[in-house]
C-alpha cells in the first residue's frame, strides 16, 4: 500500500483498498472518523497499516457478505498527543484462534499499545487497537524582545539569561536520574522549577506544558508520561540554546 505520512493518509489508503475488496465479496466497508482527531498526529503508521490489514483480512474472511466498520475515536488527550482507538467491527460472533490476531497483538504491544478483543451474539466482534499518537514537535517559541522590554534593556536581559543558563543547565542534567527513580515527588518538583524558569524566559507555551505534565503526574505515571517529560526536557534544552545566542 506504500508508506503513509499521517493517519488520514493511512486510513484513506486502507479504506480505498478494502472498499474494493468488500465490493468483490458482496460486502461493505464503512469508515467513521472522530471529528476531534488531530490531522497531523505522528505515529508508527507503517506498523499500524500492517495491523489494520491483518484485522480487515480476518473480518472479511470470517463472514460472507460482511458489512465491516472501521472506526477511529479519540478516547483521551495526553500532554503531547491523543489516545486513539481504531476499531474493526464485523458481524461475526466468534473469536476463534487466529494467527493474524496474535500477530497483530504482538505488533501493537511493540508500539506500547494494546489490542482489545470483544465478541457478543447481539453485536458481533470488535477488535480495537489502543495506541497513543503524538502531536508534531515545534521549536520552542521565546519572545526575546518582550523579555528585553519587560526587563528594561539588554544588560538586564543578559543577567537573567545567565541566571537561567545556570539553573536550567543544572536541572536538565538531573532528568535521566529522576526518570530512573520510582515515585513522582522529585519529578514534579523538577517540572515546577523548569517551568518557572521557562516562564521567566517568556517561553510561555513550553512552561504551560511543563505545568500540565506536573499535574498529569499526580494522576498517573506511566511510560507515555515519562516519554512526554523527556521530550519536554529536550525542548527546554533547545530553549536554553536559543537564550544563549542572546547572552
mmCIF file of C-alpha atoms in Angstrom:
data_model
loop_
_atom_site.group_PDB
_atom_site.id
_atom_site.type_symbol
_atom_site.label_atom_id
_atom_site.label_comp_id
_atom_site.label_asym_id
_atom_site.label_seq_id
_atom_site.Cartn_x
_atom_site.Cartn_y
_atom_site.Cartn_z
ATOM 1 C CA UNK A 1 0.000 0.000 0.000
ATOM 2 C CA UNK A 2 3.013 2.262 0.292
ATOM 3 C CA UNK A 3 4.211 4.438 3.133
ATOM 4 C CA UNK A 4 1.753 6.814 4.794
ATOM 5 C CA UNK A 5 2.769 10.235 6.037
ATOM 6 C CA UNK A 6 -0.073 10.610 8.539
ATOM 7 C CA UNK A 7 -3.143 8.869 9.929
ATOM 8 C CA UNK A 8 -5.672 10.354 7.446
ATOM 9 C CA UNK A 9 -3.479 9.209 4.559
ATOM 10 C CA UNK A 10 -3.179 5.705 6.036
ATOM 11 C CA UNK A 11 -6.933 5.424 6.573
ATOM 12 C CA UNK A 12 -7.655 6.681 3.056
ATOM 13 C CA UNK A 13 -5.330 4.078 1.545
ATOM 14 C CA UNK A 14 -6.690 1.246 3.675
ATOM 15 C CA UNK A 15 -10.299 2.276 3.106
ATOM 16 C CA UNK A 16 -9.835 2.522 -0.662
ATOM 17 C CA UNK A 17 -8.285 -0.938 -0.916
ATOM 18 C CA UNK A 18 -10.746 -2.740 1.350
ATOM 19 C CA UNK A 19 -13.808 -0.971 -0.048
ATOM 20 C CA UNK A 20 -12.937 -2.580 -3.383
ATOM 21 C CA UNK A 21 -12.287 -5.938 -1.745
ATOM 22 C CA UNK A 22 -15.584 -5.752 0.154
ATOM 23 C CA UNK A 23 -17.498 -4.975 -3.037
ATOM 24 C CA UNK A 24 -15.992 -8.029 -4.747
ATOM 25 C CA UNK A 25 -17.205 -10.199 -1.851
ATOM 26 C CA UNK A 26 -20.672 -8.695 -1.671
ATOM 27 C CA UNK A 27 -19.981 -6.689 1.459
ATOM 28 C CA UNK A 28 -19.208 -3.127 2.508
ATOM 29 C CA UNK A 29 -16.644 -1.165 4.472
ATOM 30 C CA UNK A 30 -17.745 1.927 6.385
ATOM 31 C CA UNK A 31 -15.129 4.386 7.654
ATOM 32 C CA UNK A 32 -16.051 6.554 10.660
ATOM 33 C CA UNK A 33 -13.666 9.236 11.955
ATOM 34 C CA UNK A 34 -13.950 11.176 15.204
ATOM 35 C CA UNK A 35 -14.105 14.906 14.443
ATOM 36 C CA UNK A 36 -11.779 15.513 17.415
ATOM 37 C CA UNK A 37 -8.959 13.538 15.759
ATOM 38 C CA UNK A 38 -5.950 15.799 15.134
ATOM 39 C CA UNK A 39 -4.959 15.569 11.447
ATOM 40 C CA UNK A 40 -1.210 15.882 12.000
ATOM 41 C CA UNK A 41 -0.559 13.214 14.638
ATOM 42 C CA UNK A 42 2.800 11.481 14.443
ATOM 43 C CA UNK A 43 2.886 7.707 14.753
ATOM 44 C CA UNK A 44 4.268 4.368 13.518
ATOM 45 C CA UNK A 45 1.990 4.287 10.504
ATOM 46 C CA UNK A 46 3.782 1.532 8.601
ATOM 47 C CA UNK A 47 3.240 -0.874 11.503
ATOM 48 C CA UNK A 48 -0.324 0.354 12.095
ATOM 49 C CA UNK A 49 -1.064 -0.257 8.426
ATOM 50 C CA UNK A 50 0.164 -3.848 8.745
ATOM 51 C CA UNK A 51 -2.070 -4.386 11.794
ATOM 52 C CA UNK A 52 -5.135 -2.904 10.096
ATOM 53 C CA UNK A 53 -4.618 -5.190 7.111
ATOM 54 C CA UNK A 54 -4.445 -8.223 9.397
ATOM 55 C CA UNK A 55 -7.671 -7.205 11.156
ATOM 56 C CA UNK A 56 -9.580 -6.369 7.988
ATOM 57 C CA UNK A 57 -8.413 -9.538 6.228
ATOM 58 C CA UNK A 58 -9.806 -11.518 9.163
ATOM 59 C CA UNK A 59 -13.085 -9.584 9.219
ATOM 60 C CA UNK A 60 -13.825 -10.231 5.560
ATOM 61 C CA UNK A 61 -12.652 -13.848 5.764
ATOM 62 C CA UNK A 62 -14.860 -14.979 8.653
ATOM 63 C CA UNK A 63 -18.206 -13.696 7.368
ATOM 64 C CA UNK A 64 -19.787 -13.958 3.917
ATOM 65 C CA UNK A 65 -21.107 -10.618 2.584
ATOM 66 C CA UNK A 66 -19.624 -8.921 5.631
ATOM 67 C CA UNK A 67 -20.527 -5.338 6.490
ATOM 68 C CA UNK A 68 -17.436 -4.119 8.302
ATOM 69 C CA UNK A 69 -16.904 -0.817 10.117
ATOM 70 C CA UNK A 70 -13.534 0.870 10.570
ATOM 71 C CA UNK A 71 -13.946 3.394 13.391
ATOM 72 C CA UNK A 72 -11.400 5.846 14.761
ATOM 73 C CA UNK A 73 -12.150 7.519 18.107
ATOM 74 C CA UNK A 74 -10.223 9.864 20.358
ATOM 75 C CA UNK A 75 -10.653 8.441 23.860
ATOM 76 C CA UNK A 76 -8.273 10.711 25.745
ATOM 77 C CA UNK A 77 -5.805 13.562 25.481
ATOM 78 C CA UNK A 78 -2.218 13.275 26.657
ATOM 79 C CA UNK A 79 0.096 16.258 27.148
ATOM 80 C CA UNK A 80 1.616 15.987 23.672
ATOM 81 C CA UNK A 81 -0.871 13.882 21.736
ATOM 82 C CA UNK A 82 -4.043 11.788 21.735
ATOM 83 C CA UNK A 83 -5.010 8.319 22.936
ATOM 84 C CA UNK A 84 -6.805 6.726 19.994
ATOM 85 C CA UNK A 85 -8.995 3.650 19.487
ATOM 86 C CA UNK A 86 -9.028 2.207 15.964
ATOM 87 C CA UNK A 87 -11.808 -0.385 15.834
ATOM 88 C CA UNK A 88 -12.576 -3.037 13.227
ATOM 89 C CA UNK A 89 -16.142 -4.234 13.805
ATOM 90 C CA UNK A 90 -17.802 -7.104 11.932
ATOM 91 C CA UNK A 91 -20.983 -9.174 12.398
ATOM 92 C CA UNK A 92 -19.109 -12.398 13.190
ATOM 93 C CA UNK A 93 -19.906 -13.932 16.567
ATOM 94 C CA UNK A 94 -16.691 -15.787 17.334
ATOM 95 C CA UNK A 95 -13.053 -15.002 18.037
ATOM 96 C CA UNK A 96 -11.564 -18.419 17.433
ATOM 97 C CA UNK A 97 -7.799 -18.927 17.425
ATOM 98 C CA UNK A 98 -6.443 -16.686 14.705
ATOM 99 C CA UNK A 99 -2.716 -16.356 13.947
ATOM 100 C CA UNK A 100 -3.394 -12.973 12.359
ATOM 101 C CA UNK A 101 -4.866 -11.604 15.587
ATOM 102 C CA UNK A 102 -1.955 -12.932 17.607
ATOM 103 C CA UNK A 103 0.495 -11.291 15.194
ATOM 104 C CA UNK A 104 -1.464 -8.034 15.372
ATOM 105 C CA UNK A 105 -1.411 -8.111 19.183
ATOM 106 C CA UNK A 106 2.370 -8.579 19.217
ATOM 107 C CA UNK A 107 2.881 -5.711 16.761
ATOM 108 C CA UNK A 108 0.706 -3.359 18.800
ATOM 109 C CA UNK A 109 2.463 -4.350 22.023
ATOM 110 C CA UNK A 110 5.786 -3.434 20.390
ATOM 111 C CA UNK A 111 4.331 0.059 19.819
ATOM 112 C CA UNK A 112 3.389 0.387 23.521
ATOM 113 C CA UNK A 113 -0.260 -0.147 22.589
ATOM 114 C CA UNK A 114 -2.889 -2.760 23.391
ATOM 115 C CA UNK A 115 -5.142 -4.904 21.221
ATOM 116 C CA UNK A 116 -8.602 -5.467 22.754
ATOM 117 C CA UNK A 117 -10.920 -8.238 21.530
ATOM 118 C CA UNK A 118 -14.670 -8.197 22.201
ATOM 119 C CA UNK A 119 -17.405 -10.535 20.973
ATOM 120 C CA UNK A 120 -21.123 -10.939 21.702
ATOM 121 C CA UNK A 121 -24.074 -12.578 19.870
ATOM 122 C CA UNK A 122 -26.110 -9.372 19.646
ATOM 123 C CA UNK A 123 -23.494 -7.112 18.014
ATOM 124 C CA UNK A 124 -20.719 -9.320 16.636
ATOM 125 C CA UNK A 125 -16.984 -8.782 17.005
ATOM 126 C CA UNK A 126 -14.867 -5.734 17.700
ATOM 127 C CA UNK A 127 -11.091 -5.725 17.620
ATOM 128 C CA UNK A 128 -9.723 -2.455 18.996
ATOM 129 C CA UNK A 129 -6.254 -1.003 18.572
ATOM 130 C CA UNK A 130 -5.455 1.289 21.506
ATOM 131 C CA UNK A 131 -2.414 3.444 20.845
ATOM 132 C CA UNK A 132 -1.061 6.869 21.765
ATOM 133 C CA UNK A 133 -0.135 9.132 18.849
ATOM 134 C CA UNK A 134 1.856 12.304 19.391
ATOM 135 C CA UNK A 135 1.454 15.804 18.034
ATOM 136 C CA UNK A 136 4.317 17.129 15.896
ATOM 137 C CA UNK A 137 7.039 18.926 17.810
ATOM 138 C CA UNK A 138 7.722 22.561 17.069
ATOM 139 C CA UNK A 139 10.742 24.610 18.157
ATOM 140 C CA UNK A 140 10.068 26.397 21.460
ATOM 141 C CA UNK A 141 8.974 29.991 20.963
ATOM 142 C CA UNK A 142 10.800 32.568 23.062
ATOM 143 C CA UNK A 143 9.859 36.228 22.724
ATOM 144 C CA UNK A 144 13.267 37.824 23.266
ATOM 145 C CA UNK A 145 12.052 41.341 22.507
ATOM 146 C CA UNK A 146 9.216 41.087 25.033
ATOM 147 C CA UNK A 147 11.669 39.731 27.582
ATOM 148 C CA UNK A 148 14.113 42.568 26.859
ATOM 149 C CA UNK A 149 11.352 45.179 27.221
ATOM 150 C CA UNK A 150 10.000 43.616 30.423
ATOM 151 C CA UNK A 151 13.455 43.545 31.990
ATOM 152 C CA UNK A 152 14.332 47.081 30.920
ATOM 153 C CA UNK A 153 17.162 46.591 28.470
ATOM 154 C CA UNK A 154 19.916 44.406 27.071
ATOM 155 C CA UNK A 155 22.114 44.400 30.181
ATOM 156 C CA UNK A 156 19.297 43.115 32.400
ATOM 157 C CA UNK A 157 18.382 40.577 29.702
ATOM 158 C CA UNK A 158 21.908 39.175 29.730
ATOM 159 C CA UNK A 159 21.930 38.902 33.514
ATOM 160 C CA UNK A 160 18.637 36.988 33.540
ATOM 161 C CA UNK A 161 19.767 34.709 30.721
ATOM 162 C CA UNK A 162 22.950 33.958 32.657
ATOM 163 C CA UNK A 163 20.913 33.027 35.726
ATOM 164 C CA UNK A 164 18.553 30.879 33.649
ATOM 165 C CA UNK A 165 21.534 29.198 31.998
ATOM 166 C CA UNK A 166 22.919 28.149 35.390
ATOM 167 C CA UNK A 167 19.591 26.900 36.770
ATOM 168 C CA UNK A 168 18.349 25.141 33.630
ATOM 169 C CA UNK A 169 21.731 23.505 32.950
ATOM 170 C CA UNK A 170 21.770 22.089 36.475
ATOM 171 C CA UNK A 171 18.176 20.872 36.328
ATOM 172 C CA UNK A 172 18.382 19.379 32.829
ATOM 173 C CA UNK A 173 21.424 17.341 33.843
ATOM 174 C CA UNK A 174 19.299 15.650 36.542
ATOM 175 C CA UNK A 175 16.474 14.450 34.305
ATOM 176 C CA UNK A 176 17.762 10.976 33.418
ATOM 177 C CA UNK A 177 18.407 10.219 37.092
ATOM 178 C CA UNK A 178 14.922 11.404 38.098
ATOM 179 C CA UNK A 179 13.211 9.377 35.365
ATOM 180 C CA UNK A 180 15.035 6.257 36.549
ATOM 181 C CA UNK A 181 13.700 6.674 40.083
ATOM 182 C CA UNK A 182 10.274 5.456 41.253
ATOM 183 C CA UNK A 183 7.722 7.910 42.567
ATOM 184 C CA UNK A 184 6.643 11.334 41.384
ATOM 185 C CA UNK A 185 7.588 13.926 44.026
ATOM 186 C CA UNK A 186 11.078 14.691 42.713
ATOM 187 C CA UNK A 187 9.887 14.745 39.092
ATOM 188 C CA UNK A 188 7.047 17.107 39.966
ATOM 189 C CA UNK A 189 9.451 19.437 41.754
ATOM 190 C CA UNK A 190 11.778 19.330 38.728
ATOM 191 C CA UNK A 191 8.929 20.146 36.324
ATOM 192 C CA UNK A 192 7.832 23.020 38.549
ATOM 193 C CA UNK A 193 11.332 24.524 38.676
ATOM 194 C CA UNK A 194 11.998 24.179 34.957
ATOM 195 C CA UNK A 195 8.549 25.509 34.041
ATOM 196 C CA UNK A 196 9.125 28.503 36.272
ATOM 197 C CA UNK A 197 12.461 29.236 34.605
ATOM 198 C CA UNK A 198 10.926 28.889 31.146
ATOM 199 C CA UNK A 199 8.109 31.224 32.162
ATOM 200 C CA UNK A 200 10.692 33.842 33.198
ATOM 201 C CA UNK A 201 12.257 33.402 29.755
ATOM 202 C CA UNK A 202 8.923 34.102 28.001
ATOM 203 C CA UNK A 203 8.826 30.511 26.692
ATOM 204 C CA UNK A 204 5.183 30.528 27.745
ATOM 205 C CA UNK A 205 3.828 27.595 25.703
ATOM 206 C CA UNK A 206 6.597 25.300 26.915
ATOM 207 C CA UNK A 207 6.183 26.492 30.508
ATOM 208 C CA UNK A 208 2.462 25.663 30.354
ATOM 209 C CA UNK A 209 3.250 22.191 29.028
ATOM 210 C CA UNK A 210 5.591 21.590 31.951
ATOM 211 C CA UNK A 211 2.891 22.541 34.450
ATOM 212 C CA UNK A 212 0.425 20.288 32.621
ATOM 213 C CA UNK A 213 2.861 17.394 32.946
ATOM 214 C CA UNK A 214 3.290 18.174 36.632
ATOM 215 C CA UNK A 215 -0.492 17.842 37.118
ATOM 216 C CA UNK A 216 -0.613 14.715 34.955
ATOM 217 C CA UNK A 217 1.971 13.030 37.167
ATOM 218 C CA UNK A 218 -0.361 13.481 40.125
ATOM 219 C CA UNK A 219 -2.997 11.448 38.239
ATOM 220 C CA UNK A 220 -0.809 8.693 36.814
ATOM 221 C CA UNK A 221 2.780 7.905 35.950
ATOM 222 C CA UNK A 222 3.331 5.543 33.039
ATOM 223 C CA UNK A 223 5.662 5.126 30.067
ATOM 224 C CA UNK A 224 3.803 7.689 27.939
ATOM 225 C CA UNK A 225 4.072 10.359 30.655
ATOM 226 C CA UNK A 226 7.782 9.641 31.132
ATOM 227 C CA UNK A 227 8.292 9.930 27.362
ATOM 228 C CA UNK A 228 6.452 13.265 27.333
ATOM 229 C CA UNK A 229 8.628 14.538 30.194
ATOM 230 C CA UNK A 230 11.760 13.508 28.323
ATOM 231 C CA UNK A 231 10.578 15.381 25.214
ATOM 232 C CA UNK A 232 9.786 18.393 27.412
ATOM 233 C CA UNK A 233 13.343 18.253 28.762
ATOM 234 C CA UNK A 234 14.755 18.125 25.220
ATOM 235 C CA UNK A 235 12.653 21.154 24.233
ATOM 236 C CA UNK A 236 13.754 23.008 27.366
ATOM 237 C CA UNK A 237 17.391 22.330 26.380
ATOM 238 C CA UNK A 238 16.659 23.747 22.924
ATOM 239 C CA UNK A 239 15.102 26.827 24.524
ATOM 240 C CA UNK A 240 18.263 27.267 26.562
ATOM 241 C CA UNK A 241 20.324 27.206 23.372
ATOM 242 C CA UNK A 242 18.116 29.963 21.924
ATOM 243 C CA UNK A 243 18.614 32.043 25.044
ATOM 244 C CA UNK A 244 22.395 31.607 24.960
ATOM 245 C CA UNK A 245 22.504 33.153 21.489
ATOM 246 C CA UNK A 246 21.287 36.413 23.051
ATOM 247 C CA UNK A 247 23.577 36.408 26.096
#
